[in-house]
Every structure is written in C-alpha cells, then in structure tokens.
Coordinates of C-alpha atoms in Angstrom, one line a residue:
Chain A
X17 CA 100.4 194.7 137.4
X18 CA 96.9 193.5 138.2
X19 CA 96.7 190.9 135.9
X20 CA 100.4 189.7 136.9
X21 CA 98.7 189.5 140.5
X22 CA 96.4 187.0 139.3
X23 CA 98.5 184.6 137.7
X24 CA 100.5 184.6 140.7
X25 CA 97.4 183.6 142.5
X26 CA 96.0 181.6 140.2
X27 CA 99.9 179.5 139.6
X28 CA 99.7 178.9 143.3
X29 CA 96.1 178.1 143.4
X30 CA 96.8 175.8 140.7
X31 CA 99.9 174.1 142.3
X32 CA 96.9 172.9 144.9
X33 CA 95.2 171.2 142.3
X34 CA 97.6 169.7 140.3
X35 CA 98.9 168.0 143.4
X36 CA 95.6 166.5 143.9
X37 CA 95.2 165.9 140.7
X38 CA 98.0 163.9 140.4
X39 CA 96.4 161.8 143.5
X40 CA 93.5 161.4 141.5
X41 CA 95.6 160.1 138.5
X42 CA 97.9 157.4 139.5
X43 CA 95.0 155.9 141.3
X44 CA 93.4 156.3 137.9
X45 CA 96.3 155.2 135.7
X46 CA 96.3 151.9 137.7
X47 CA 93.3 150.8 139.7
X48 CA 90.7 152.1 136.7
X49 CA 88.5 154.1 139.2
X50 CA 87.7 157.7 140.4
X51 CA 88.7 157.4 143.8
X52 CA 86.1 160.5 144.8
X53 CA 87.2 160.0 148.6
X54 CA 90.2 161.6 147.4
X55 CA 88.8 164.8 148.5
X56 CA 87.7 163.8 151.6
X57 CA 91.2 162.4 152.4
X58 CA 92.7 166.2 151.8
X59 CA 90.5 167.3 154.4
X60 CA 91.7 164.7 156.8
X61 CA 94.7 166.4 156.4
X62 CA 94.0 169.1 157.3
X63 CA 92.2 168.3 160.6
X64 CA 95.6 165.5 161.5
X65 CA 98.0 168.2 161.2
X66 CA 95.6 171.2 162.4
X67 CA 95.1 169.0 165.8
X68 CA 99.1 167.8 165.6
X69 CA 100.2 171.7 165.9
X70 CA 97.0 173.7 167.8
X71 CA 96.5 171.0 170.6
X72 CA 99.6 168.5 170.7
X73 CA 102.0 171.4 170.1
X74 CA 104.0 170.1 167.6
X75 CA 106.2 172.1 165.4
X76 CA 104.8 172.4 161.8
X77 CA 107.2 169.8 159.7
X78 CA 106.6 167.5 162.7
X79 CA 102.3 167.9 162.1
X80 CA 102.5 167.9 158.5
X81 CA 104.8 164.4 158.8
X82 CA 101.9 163.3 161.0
X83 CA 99.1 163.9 158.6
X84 CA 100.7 162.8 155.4
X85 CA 101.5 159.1 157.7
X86 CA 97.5 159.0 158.7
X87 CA 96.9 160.2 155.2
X88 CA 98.7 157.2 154.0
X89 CA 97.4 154.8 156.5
X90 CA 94.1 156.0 155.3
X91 CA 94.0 155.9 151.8
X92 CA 96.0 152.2 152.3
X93 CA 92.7 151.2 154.4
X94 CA 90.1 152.2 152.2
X95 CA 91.9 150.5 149.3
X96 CA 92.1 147.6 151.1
X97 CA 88.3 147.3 152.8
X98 CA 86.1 149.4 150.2
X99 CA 87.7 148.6 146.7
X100 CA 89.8 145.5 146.9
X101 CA 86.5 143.3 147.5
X102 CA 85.4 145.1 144.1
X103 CA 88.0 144.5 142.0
X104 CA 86.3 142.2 139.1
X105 CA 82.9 144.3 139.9
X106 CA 81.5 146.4 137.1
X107 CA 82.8 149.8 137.6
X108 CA 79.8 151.8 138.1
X109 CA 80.0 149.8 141.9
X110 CA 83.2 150.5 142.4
X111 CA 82.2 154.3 141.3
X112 CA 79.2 154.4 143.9
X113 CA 81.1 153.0 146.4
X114 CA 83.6 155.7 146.0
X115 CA 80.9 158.1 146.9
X116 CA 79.7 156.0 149.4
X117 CA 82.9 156.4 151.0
X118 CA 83.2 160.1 150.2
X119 CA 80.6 160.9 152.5
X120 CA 81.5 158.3 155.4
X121 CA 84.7 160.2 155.3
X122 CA 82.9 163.9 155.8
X123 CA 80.5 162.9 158.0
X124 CA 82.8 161.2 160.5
X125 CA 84.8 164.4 160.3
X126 CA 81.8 166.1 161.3
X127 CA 81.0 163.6 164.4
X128 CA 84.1 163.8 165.4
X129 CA 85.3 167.4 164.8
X130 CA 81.7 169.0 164.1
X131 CA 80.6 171.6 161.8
X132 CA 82.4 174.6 163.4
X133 CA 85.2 176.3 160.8
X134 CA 88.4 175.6 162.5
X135 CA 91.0 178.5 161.6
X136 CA 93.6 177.0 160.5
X137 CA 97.2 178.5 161.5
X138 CA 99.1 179.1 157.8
X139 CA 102.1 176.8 157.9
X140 CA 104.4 179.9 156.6
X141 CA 103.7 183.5 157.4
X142 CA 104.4 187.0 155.7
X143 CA 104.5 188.1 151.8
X144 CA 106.8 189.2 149.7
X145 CA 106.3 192.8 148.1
X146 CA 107.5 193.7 144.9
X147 CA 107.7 197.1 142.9
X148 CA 107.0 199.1 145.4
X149 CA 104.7 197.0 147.1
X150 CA 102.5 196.9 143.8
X151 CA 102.8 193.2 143.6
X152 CA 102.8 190.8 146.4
X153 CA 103.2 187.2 146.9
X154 CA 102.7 185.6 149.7
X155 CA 105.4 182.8 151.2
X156 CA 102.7 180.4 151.4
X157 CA 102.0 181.0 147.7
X158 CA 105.7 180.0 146.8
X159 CA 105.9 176.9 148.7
X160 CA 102.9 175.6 147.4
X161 CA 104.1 176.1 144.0
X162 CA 107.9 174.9 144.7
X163 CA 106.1 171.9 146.6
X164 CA 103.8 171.1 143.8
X165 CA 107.0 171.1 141.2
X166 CA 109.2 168.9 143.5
X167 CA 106.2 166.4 143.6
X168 CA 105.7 166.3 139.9
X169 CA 109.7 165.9 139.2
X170 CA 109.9 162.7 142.3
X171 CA 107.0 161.5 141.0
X172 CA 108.3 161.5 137.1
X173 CA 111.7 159.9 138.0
X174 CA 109.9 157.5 140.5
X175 CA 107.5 156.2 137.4
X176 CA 110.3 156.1 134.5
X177 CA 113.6 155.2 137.0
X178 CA 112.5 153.1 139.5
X179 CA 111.3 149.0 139.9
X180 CA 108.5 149.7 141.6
X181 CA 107.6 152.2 139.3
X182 CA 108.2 150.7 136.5
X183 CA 106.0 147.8 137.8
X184 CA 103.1 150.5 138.4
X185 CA 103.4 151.5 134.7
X186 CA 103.1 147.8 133.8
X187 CA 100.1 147.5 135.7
X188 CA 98.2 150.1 134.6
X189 CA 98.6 148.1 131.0
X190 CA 98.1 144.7 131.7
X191 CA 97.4 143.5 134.9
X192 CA 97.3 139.9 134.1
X193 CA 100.8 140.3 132.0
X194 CA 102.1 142.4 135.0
X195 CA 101.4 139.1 137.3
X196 CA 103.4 136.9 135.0
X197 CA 105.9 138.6 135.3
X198 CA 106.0 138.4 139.1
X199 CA 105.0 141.8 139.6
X200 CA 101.9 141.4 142.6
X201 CA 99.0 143.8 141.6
X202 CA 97.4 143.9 145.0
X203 CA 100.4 145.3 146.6
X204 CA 100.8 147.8 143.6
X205 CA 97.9 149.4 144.0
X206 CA 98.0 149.8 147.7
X207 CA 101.4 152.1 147.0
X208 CA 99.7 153.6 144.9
X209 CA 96.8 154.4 147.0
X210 CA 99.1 155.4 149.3
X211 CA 101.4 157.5 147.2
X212 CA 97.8 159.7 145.8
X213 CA 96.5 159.7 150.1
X214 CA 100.5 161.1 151.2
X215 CA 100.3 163.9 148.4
X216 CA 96.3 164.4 149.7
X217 CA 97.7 165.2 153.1
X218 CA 100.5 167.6 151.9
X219 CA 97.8 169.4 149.5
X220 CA 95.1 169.6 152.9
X221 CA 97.9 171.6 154.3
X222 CA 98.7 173.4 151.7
X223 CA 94.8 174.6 150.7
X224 CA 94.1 175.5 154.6
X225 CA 97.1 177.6 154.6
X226 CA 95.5 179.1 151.4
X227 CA 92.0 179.4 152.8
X228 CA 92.6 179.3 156.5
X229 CA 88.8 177.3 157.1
X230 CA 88.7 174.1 158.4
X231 CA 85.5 172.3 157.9
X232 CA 84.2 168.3 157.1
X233 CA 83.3 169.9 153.8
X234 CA 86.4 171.5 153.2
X235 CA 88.1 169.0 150.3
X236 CA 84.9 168.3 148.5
X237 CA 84.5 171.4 145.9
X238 CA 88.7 171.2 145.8
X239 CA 88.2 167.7 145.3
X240 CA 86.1 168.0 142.1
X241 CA 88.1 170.6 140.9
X242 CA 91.2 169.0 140.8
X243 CA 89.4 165.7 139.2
X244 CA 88.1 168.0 136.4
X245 CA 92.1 169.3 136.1
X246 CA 93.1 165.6 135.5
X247 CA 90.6 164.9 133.1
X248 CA 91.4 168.7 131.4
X249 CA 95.1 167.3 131.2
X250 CA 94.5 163.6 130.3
X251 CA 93.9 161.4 133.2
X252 CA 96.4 158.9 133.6
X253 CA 99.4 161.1 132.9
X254 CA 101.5 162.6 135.5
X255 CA 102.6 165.7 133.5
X256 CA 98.8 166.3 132.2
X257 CA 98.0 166.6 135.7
X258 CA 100.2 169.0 136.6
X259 CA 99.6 171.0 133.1
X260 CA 95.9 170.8 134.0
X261 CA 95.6 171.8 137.2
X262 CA 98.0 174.9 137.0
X263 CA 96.2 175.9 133.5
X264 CA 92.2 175.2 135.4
X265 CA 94.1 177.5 138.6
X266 CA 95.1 180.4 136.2
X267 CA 91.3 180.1 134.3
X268 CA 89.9 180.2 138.2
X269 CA 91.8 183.7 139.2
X270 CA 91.3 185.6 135.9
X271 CA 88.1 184.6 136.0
X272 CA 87.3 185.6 139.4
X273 CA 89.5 188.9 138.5
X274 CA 87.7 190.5 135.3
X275 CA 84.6 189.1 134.8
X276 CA 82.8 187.6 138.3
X277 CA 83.6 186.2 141.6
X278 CA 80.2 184.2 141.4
X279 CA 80.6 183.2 138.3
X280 CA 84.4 181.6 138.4
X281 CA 83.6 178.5 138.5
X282 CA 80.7 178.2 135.8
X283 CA 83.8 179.9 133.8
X284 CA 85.8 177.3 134.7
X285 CA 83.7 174.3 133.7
X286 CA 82.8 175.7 130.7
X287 CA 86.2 176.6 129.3
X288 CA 86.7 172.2 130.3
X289 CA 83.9 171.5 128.7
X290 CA 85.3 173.5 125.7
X291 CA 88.7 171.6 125.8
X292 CA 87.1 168.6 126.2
X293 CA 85.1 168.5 122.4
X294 CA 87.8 169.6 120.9
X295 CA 90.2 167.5 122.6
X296 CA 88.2 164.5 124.1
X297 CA 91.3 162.8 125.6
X298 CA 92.1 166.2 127.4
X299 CA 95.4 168.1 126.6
X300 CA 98.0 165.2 126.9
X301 CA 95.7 162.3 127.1
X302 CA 96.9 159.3 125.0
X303 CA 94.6 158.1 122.4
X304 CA 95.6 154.3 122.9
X305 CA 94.8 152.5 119.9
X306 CA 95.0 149.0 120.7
X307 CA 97.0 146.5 118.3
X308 CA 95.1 143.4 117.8
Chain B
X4 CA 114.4 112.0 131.6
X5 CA 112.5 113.6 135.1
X6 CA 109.1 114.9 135.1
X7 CA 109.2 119.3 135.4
X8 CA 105.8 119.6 135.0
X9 CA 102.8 117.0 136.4
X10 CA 99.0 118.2 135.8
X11 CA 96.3 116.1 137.2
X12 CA 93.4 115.8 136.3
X13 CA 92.3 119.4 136.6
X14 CA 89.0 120.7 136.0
X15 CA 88.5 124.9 134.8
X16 CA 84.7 126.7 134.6
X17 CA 84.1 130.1 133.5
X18 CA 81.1 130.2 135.2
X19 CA 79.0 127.5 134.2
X20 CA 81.1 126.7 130.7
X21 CA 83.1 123.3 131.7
X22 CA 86.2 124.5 129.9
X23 CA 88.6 121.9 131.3
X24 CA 87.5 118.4 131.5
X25 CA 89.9 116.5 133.7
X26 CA 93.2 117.2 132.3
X27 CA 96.4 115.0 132.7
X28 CA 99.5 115.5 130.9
X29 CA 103.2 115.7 131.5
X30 CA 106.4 117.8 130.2
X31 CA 109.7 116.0 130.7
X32 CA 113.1 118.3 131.4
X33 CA 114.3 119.0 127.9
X34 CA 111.2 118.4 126.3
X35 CA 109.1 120.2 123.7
X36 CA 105.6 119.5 123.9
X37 CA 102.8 120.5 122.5
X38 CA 98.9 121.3 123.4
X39 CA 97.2 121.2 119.6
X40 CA 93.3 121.5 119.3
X41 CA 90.8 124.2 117.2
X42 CA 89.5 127.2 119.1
X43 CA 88.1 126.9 122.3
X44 CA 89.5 123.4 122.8
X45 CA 90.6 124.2 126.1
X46 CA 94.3 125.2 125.3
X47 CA 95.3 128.4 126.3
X48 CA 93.1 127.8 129.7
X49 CA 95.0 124.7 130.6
X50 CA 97.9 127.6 130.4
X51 CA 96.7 130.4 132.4
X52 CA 95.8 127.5 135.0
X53 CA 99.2 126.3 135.6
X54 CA 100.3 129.9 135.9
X55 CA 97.6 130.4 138.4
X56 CA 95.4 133.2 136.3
X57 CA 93.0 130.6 136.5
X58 CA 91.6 128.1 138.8
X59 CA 91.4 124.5 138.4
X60 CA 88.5 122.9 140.8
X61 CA 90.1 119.3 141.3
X62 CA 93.5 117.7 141.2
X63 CA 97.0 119.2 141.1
X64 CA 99.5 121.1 139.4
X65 CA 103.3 119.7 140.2
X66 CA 106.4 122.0 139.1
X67 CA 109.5 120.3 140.1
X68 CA 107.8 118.2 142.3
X69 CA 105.7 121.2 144.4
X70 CA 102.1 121.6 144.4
X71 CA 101.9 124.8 142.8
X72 CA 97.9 124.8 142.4
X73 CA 97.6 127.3 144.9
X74 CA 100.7 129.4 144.4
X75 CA 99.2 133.1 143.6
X76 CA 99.9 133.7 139.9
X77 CA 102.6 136.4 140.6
X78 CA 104.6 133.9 142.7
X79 CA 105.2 131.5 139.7
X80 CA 107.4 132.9 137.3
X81 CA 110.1 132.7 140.6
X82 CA 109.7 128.9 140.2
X83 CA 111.3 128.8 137.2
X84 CA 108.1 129.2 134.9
X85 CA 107.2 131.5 132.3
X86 CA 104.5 131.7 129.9
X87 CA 104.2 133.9 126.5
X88 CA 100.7 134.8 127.0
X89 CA 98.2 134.1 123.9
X90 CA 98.3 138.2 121.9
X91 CA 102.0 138.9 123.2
X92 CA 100.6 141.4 125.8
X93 CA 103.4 143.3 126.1
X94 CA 103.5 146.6 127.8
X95 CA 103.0 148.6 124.4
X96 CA 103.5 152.3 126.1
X97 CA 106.9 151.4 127.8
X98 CA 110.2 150.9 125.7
X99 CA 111.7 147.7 124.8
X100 CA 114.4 147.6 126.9
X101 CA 111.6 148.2 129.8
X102 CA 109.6 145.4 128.9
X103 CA 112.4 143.1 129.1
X104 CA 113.6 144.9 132.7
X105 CA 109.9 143.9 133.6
X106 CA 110.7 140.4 132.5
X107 CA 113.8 140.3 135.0
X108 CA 111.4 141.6 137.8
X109 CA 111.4 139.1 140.1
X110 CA 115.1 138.3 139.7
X111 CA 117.9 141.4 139.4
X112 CA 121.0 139.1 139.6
X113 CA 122.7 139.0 136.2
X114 CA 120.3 141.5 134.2
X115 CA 123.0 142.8 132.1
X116 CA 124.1 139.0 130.7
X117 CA 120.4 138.0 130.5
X118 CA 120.0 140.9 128.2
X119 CA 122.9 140.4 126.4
X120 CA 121.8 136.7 125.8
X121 CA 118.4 137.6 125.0
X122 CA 119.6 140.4 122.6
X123 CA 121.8 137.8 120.3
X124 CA 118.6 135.5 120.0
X125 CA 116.7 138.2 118.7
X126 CA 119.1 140.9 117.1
X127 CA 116.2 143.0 116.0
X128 CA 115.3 144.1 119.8
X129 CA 118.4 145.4 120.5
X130 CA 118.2 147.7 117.2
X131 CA 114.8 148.4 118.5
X132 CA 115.7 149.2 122.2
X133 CA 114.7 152.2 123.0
X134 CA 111.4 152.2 120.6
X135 CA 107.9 152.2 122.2
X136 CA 106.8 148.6 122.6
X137 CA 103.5 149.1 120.8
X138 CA 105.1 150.7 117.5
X139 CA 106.9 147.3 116.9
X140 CA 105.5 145.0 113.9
X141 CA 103.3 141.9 115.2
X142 CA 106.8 139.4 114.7
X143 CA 109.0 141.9 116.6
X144 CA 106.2 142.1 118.9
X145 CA 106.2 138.3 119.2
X146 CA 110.0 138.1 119.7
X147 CA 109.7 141.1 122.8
X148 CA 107.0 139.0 124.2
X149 CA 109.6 135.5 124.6
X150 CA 112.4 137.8 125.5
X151 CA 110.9 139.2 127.9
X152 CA 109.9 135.7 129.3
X153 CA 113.3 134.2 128.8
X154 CA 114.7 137.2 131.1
X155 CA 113.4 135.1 134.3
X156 CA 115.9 132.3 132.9
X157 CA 112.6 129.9 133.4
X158 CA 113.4 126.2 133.5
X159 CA 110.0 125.5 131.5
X160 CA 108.9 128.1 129.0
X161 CA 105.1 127.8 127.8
X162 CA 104.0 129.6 124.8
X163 CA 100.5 130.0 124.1
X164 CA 99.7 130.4 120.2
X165 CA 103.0 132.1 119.6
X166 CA 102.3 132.2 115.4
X167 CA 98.9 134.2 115.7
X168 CA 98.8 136.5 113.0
X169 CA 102.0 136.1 112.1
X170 CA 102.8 135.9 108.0
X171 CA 103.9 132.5 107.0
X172 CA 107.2 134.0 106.9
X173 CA 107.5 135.0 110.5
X174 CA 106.1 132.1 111.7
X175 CA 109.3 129.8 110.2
X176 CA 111.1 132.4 111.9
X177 CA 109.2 132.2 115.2
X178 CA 109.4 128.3 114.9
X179 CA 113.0 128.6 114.0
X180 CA 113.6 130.2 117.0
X181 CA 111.8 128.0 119.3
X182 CA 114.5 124.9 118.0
X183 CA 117.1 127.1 118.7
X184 CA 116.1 127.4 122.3
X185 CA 115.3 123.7 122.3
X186 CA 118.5 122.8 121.1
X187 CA 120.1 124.7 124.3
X188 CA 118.1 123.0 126.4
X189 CA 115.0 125.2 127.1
X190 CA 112.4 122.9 128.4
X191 CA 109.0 124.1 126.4
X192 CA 105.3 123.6 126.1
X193 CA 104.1 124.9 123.5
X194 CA 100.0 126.0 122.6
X195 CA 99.2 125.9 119.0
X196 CA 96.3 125.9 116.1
X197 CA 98.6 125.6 113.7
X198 CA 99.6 121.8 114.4
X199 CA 101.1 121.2 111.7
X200 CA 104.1 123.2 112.4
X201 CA 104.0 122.8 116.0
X202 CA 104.0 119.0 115.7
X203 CA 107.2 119.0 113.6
X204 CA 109.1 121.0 116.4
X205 CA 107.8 119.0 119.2
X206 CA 108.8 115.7 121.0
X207 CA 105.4 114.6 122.1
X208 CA 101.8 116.4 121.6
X209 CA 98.5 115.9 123.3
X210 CA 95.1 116.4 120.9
X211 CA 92.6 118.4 122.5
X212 CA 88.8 119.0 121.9
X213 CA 86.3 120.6 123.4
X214 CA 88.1 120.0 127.1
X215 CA 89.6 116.8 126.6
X216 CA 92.5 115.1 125.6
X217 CA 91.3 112.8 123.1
X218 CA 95.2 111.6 121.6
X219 CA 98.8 111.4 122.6
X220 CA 102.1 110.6 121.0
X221 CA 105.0 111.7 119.6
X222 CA 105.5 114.0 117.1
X223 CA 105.8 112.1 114.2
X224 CA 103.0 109.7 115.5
X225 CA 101.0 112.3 115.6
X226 CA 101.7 114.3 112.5
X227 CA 101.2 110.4 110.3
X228 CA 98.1 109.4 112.3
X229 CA 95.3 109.4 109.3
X230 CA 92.8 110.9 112.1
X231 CA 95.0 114.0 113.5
X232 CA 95.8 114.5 109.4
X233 CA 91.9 114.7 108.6
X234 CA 90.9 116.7 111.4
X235 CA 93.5 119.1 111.4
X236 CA 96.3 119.2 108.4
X237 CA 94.0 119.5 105.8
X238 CA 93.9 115.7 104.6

C-alpha cells in the first residue's frame, strides 16, 4: 500500500514535469535552444494567478485564464526581444542569453513581489480515501495528472492534424525549405513560444497547488528538472516528454520513499545519467541519420 | 513571348566572397532555361536570391512585372514561384502525402486535384504515400521534392541541380519528366552541372563562371559551340 502511495505521488508529481517538459521541447524541436527562462515563466504563473484570486477576487478558472494569457504574452515577448536578434548567432549566445534572461525574470519577481513565501491557495481542495483510508489521493493530484494527459493528446493531434502544426514540424527540419514553401518561420516560432509559455502558466498553477510556496525562486529547481525529463525522454518529441517526466516523477517519490529525502534528487540524476550512456538520444529520441 | 522573370544586374556576397557578379538574365512564359557552370560558379545562389534566401546588394528582381527583391522569402512561392532546392530538402521525418500538403501551404483551394495531378506525374508517390519521406530512394526523393513544388501550381518552376546523385538512369527519368512538364506548359529554369543533358532540354542557356555570365544562346548554340564543348562536354 505504501509503495502504491508513492506512485500515486510520484504519477502526479510527474504530470508537473512532463507538462513543462513538453514546454521545454517544442521550443527545442523548433527554435534549436534551451529556452532556461522556461522555469522562470512557471513561476510567473504562479504569482499572475496567485494575485488574480487572493487580491482581485477572481474565481479560480477566471485567474488561471489570466496567467496562462500573461504567460503567453510573456514567453511571445522574450522570443521576440531576447532570441529573435540571435537567430543566425552561435548557439552558446543564444544559450547564455537564456540564462541571462532566467535571472532577469526571478529577480524582477523578487523586486516586485519580494522574497516572502506567498501561500498559495490550492486550486482544488480535499482527497480522496481509499481502502479504508489506507490510500489517499488528493483532487489536486488527479487534475494534474488528467490535465497533463489532455495536454499531451491536444498537443499530439495539434502537431500530426493540423496546418499550423504541420508547418511547426516542417520547421523544426528545414527552416529554409519550410520558407519556400510559404510557411514564415518567425511567426512559427513565436506560437510556439507561446504554446511552451501557456502550458508554463497552467503547470505554475499546478506545482503551487502541489507545494503551496510562492517564491521568485520557485520554478528554477522544477525548471531543471523537467529539462532533464525531456532530455531523459528524447528532446524534441512530444510523447518522450511526457514518458520522461512521469518516469523522472515516479524515480523522485520512490526515491524520497525508501532510501532518502536528501538524497532524491542525486538519485534522480544519476538514474538520467545512467539512461543517458546507454541510450544517448534518451528513451524515444530519434537518431536522425541524415541522407546526403 | 512576355518576360516572367527579369534579373538585373544583381550582386550576392557571403561575407566578403563576391559570389554574384552583376547578374542579368531573363526567362520568357513557356520557356525552359537553363543556368550551366562548374561548382561554385554562382548558380544555385543566383536561385536562392530570386527566392529571397539570399540578398542581392544592387539591381532588381522582376516576377511578372513586380519588384520582388525585397519580398521576404516565405512570401514568394504565393507569386507563382517555386524552387526545388539544390539536395531535395524535403521534410524526411513527415510522410509523403505531408510533404506535398506542405507544398499546398500557402494555397488550400483545389488540394485534392493538385494531388491527384501531381500523383499521375509521378505514380511512385502515390504507392509511397504514407511512407516516411526520408526512407524514399534519392530519385523518389527527387520526384517528392518537384511535387511538392508543383503543389503551389507555380507559374515559373526553378530547379536547382535536380540530377545530383542520381544514377544515369534516373536522371533520363528526371529529365524526362521535366519535358513532360514543359510540354504542358510549365514555365522552368533550370540549374545544372550536368550541361550536357540540361542543354538538350532547354530553350536557351546562360554559361556561368566564377560569378559571371560569360555566354548565351540557345540550346543547340550552345551545346555546338567548340568552347562550351571543351570546357564542359568532355571535347
């Protein structure tokens, strides 16, 4: 029973980081960069709708609605001003830049919210008890997870059905092909930014329902977590993301349930690092050999 | 016989290389012409110029009587003008079918007769329709790569080296082909090394070397001209 306990956990936990991990991996599958921001942007997220329902009021959908629209505004902005100039630079400038952003991002959090833990109201309440109250799993638990499977589903039918997406895929081949075929790159890349920034806002809800403290710092260690689950499932794909981040969630609770709280995360890392020599694409990462 | 295509004079650098020296030449409607010249002669540049992936410093590209020099490259193929880039680049991880939908991107009206027109030119694609792009052969590769440009229904198709690699088969095949559209009336430019076989197609050919156009004429003029023989028929 104990051990079903923390897979339950460790499912939801991992629903959190699969949906920022699939942030992390459209931006990767067609821009080429680790947008590290993305992170940061979670944690906007979490302060947009936090201020949307404790000080305006608003009911929950409304302030979740709210955060993922500034979200998307955001991620649309920093595209646009911080990585559009750089698109032809090498990419360890667009990678510093990244960082560089990163850390305007917390820091203005922490001018304008400051470094006091906000506690953050859970967007759904109470928990399910089951056999006799052995097993319980909390609502917010099974929205994440429901949440995290809708997103990976819209997103797969959005990428395979769809013009636009379509176009995205044919961008993240070829961008010079994708133009002659009247597809326009810069605006392709914006969607996508904002696609990865509108999931970032639903997951900043999501994680401070988890872990109910607010803080500038709050999307960073989340952040790198959920990069290291897109590289554990392949980075680029959609469902490797999803596989990764649930698999890296699971690894995180049984760690922290039999062998060490302290030490869940070296656990974690390790285990990827593991994956990773045997499998240096990560678990459905394409080799691409190139036809010349 | 109107004038689809006007370039003048345009000059190209990659950085500080002078790849383009003052360009001029013209494609008539109906037309096959041809760009021949060894490697590095400038041809495939003058190409991705007029589709605007590169840059010419000076003087003008006219399509159909519009400046089009500064048209952003992913406006173009709207204009009526599509261009089989040199290597196919196709989109090797989507399907074939997808590769032609992203050759229709621009223009949804009529995707189903496109397709079905594209799909009796080239028989083998619609065997191969729901294969992944990049598992094709390098001449089923080359016929995805001009279906999926004739799927924007251009008035001027450009093909840039479109026998590369082929086997001497498949390029009789590919050449073949590019008659055929001729003969329907598919305005073309076409980019070759191999000048022999490009020349026998073609209307009229430019000679380029090392960024300039150093001949013009006709086909036949130009596949009997003792100079284009020795430098580039073998004799």
């Amino acid at each position: 029973m104990k051990f079903l306990a923390y897979l339950v956990s460790g499912i939801s936990l991992g629903s959190i980081y699969a949906i920022i991990a699939l942030g992390y991996t459209m931006v990767y599958g067609i821009a080429k960069m680790m947008n590290f921001a993305h992170g940061d942007v979670i944690m906007v997220g979490g302060y947009i709708s936090f201020i949307a329902a404790n000080y305006w009021g608003l009911p929950t959908v409304v302030s979740i609605v709210i955060a993922m629209l500034v979200c998307t505004m955001l991620g649309i902005v920093i595209e646009g001003l911080a990585y559009r100039p750089l698109r032809s630079a090498p990419s360890l400038a667009v990678l510093i830049t990244a960082i560089g952003v990163s850390y305007f991002l917390q820091n203005s959090a922490l001018l304008i919210w400051g470094a006091n833990p906000k506690a953050y109201t859970p967007v759904v309440s109470g928990t399910l008890r089951l056999f006799q109250g052995q097993l319980s799993i909390s609502y917010v638990s099974m929205v994440t997870v429901a949440a995290c499977i809708i997103i990976m589903i819209a997103l797969t039918l959005f990428t395979s059905r769809t013009r636009m997406g379509k176009a995205m895929r044919a961008c993240s081949e070829d961008k010079g092909a994708a133009q002659l075929m009247g597809i326009n790159v810069n605006f392709t890349i914006s969607l996508t930014f904002a696609i990865g920034s509108a999931l970032a806002a639903v997951a900043g809800v999501l994680l401070c329902s988890f872990s109910p403290t607010l803080m500038p710092t709050t999307g960073s260690m989340p952040g790198i977590k959920a990069f290291t689950a897109a590289v554990f499932g392949g980075i680029g794909s959609i469902p490797g993301a999803f596989l990764g981040g649930i698999l890296l969630g699971v690894i995180e609770s049984l760690a922290r349930g039999y062998i060490s709280t302290q030490l869940s995360n070296s656990i974690v890392f390790a285990v990827l690092i593991i994956i990773l020599l045997v499998r240096p694409a990560g678990l459905l990462g394409k080799n691409v050999q190139e036809k010349v | 016989m109107s004038t689809i295509l006007k370039v003048n004079s345009i000059n190209v650098y990659y950085g500080n290389i002078h790849a383009i020296k003052d360009i001029s030449f013209e494609v008539n409607e109906g037309e096959i012409v041809t760009l021949i010249g060894a490697n590095g002669a400038g041809k495939s540049s003058a190409l991705n110029t007029i589709t605007g992936l590169l840059r010419s410093k000076t003087g003008s590209i006219e399509f159909n009587g519009e400046n089009i020099s500064h048209t952003p490259a992913y406006r173009i193929v709207s204009k009526g003008l599509a261009l089989v880039p040199e290597g196919r680049r196709i989109f090797q991880q989507m399907t074939v079918k997808e590769n032609l939908d992203m050759g229709a991107y621009t223009g949804k009206d009529g995707f189903e007769k496109k397709l079905e027109e594209v799909y009796t030119q080239f028989p083998r694609l619609k065997e191969r329709e729901k294969q992944v792009a990049g598992t094709l052969s390098g001449g089923e590769q080359q016929m995805l790569a001009m279906g999926r440009a004739l799927m924007s229904s251009p008035k001027l198709l450009m093909l840039d080296e479109p026998s590369m690699g082929l086997a001497p088969i498949l390029v009789e095949q590919i050449f073949d082909i590019i008659s055929a559209l001729h003969k329907k009336g598919t305005t073309i430019l076409l980019v070759e090394q191999n000048a022999q076989a490009a020349l026998a197609v073609a209307d009229r050919g430019y000679v380029l070397e090392t960024g300039k156009i150093v001949t013009t004429g006709t086909g036949d003029e130009l596949l009997n001209s003792p100079a284009i023989k020795k430098a580039y028929l073998g004799g």
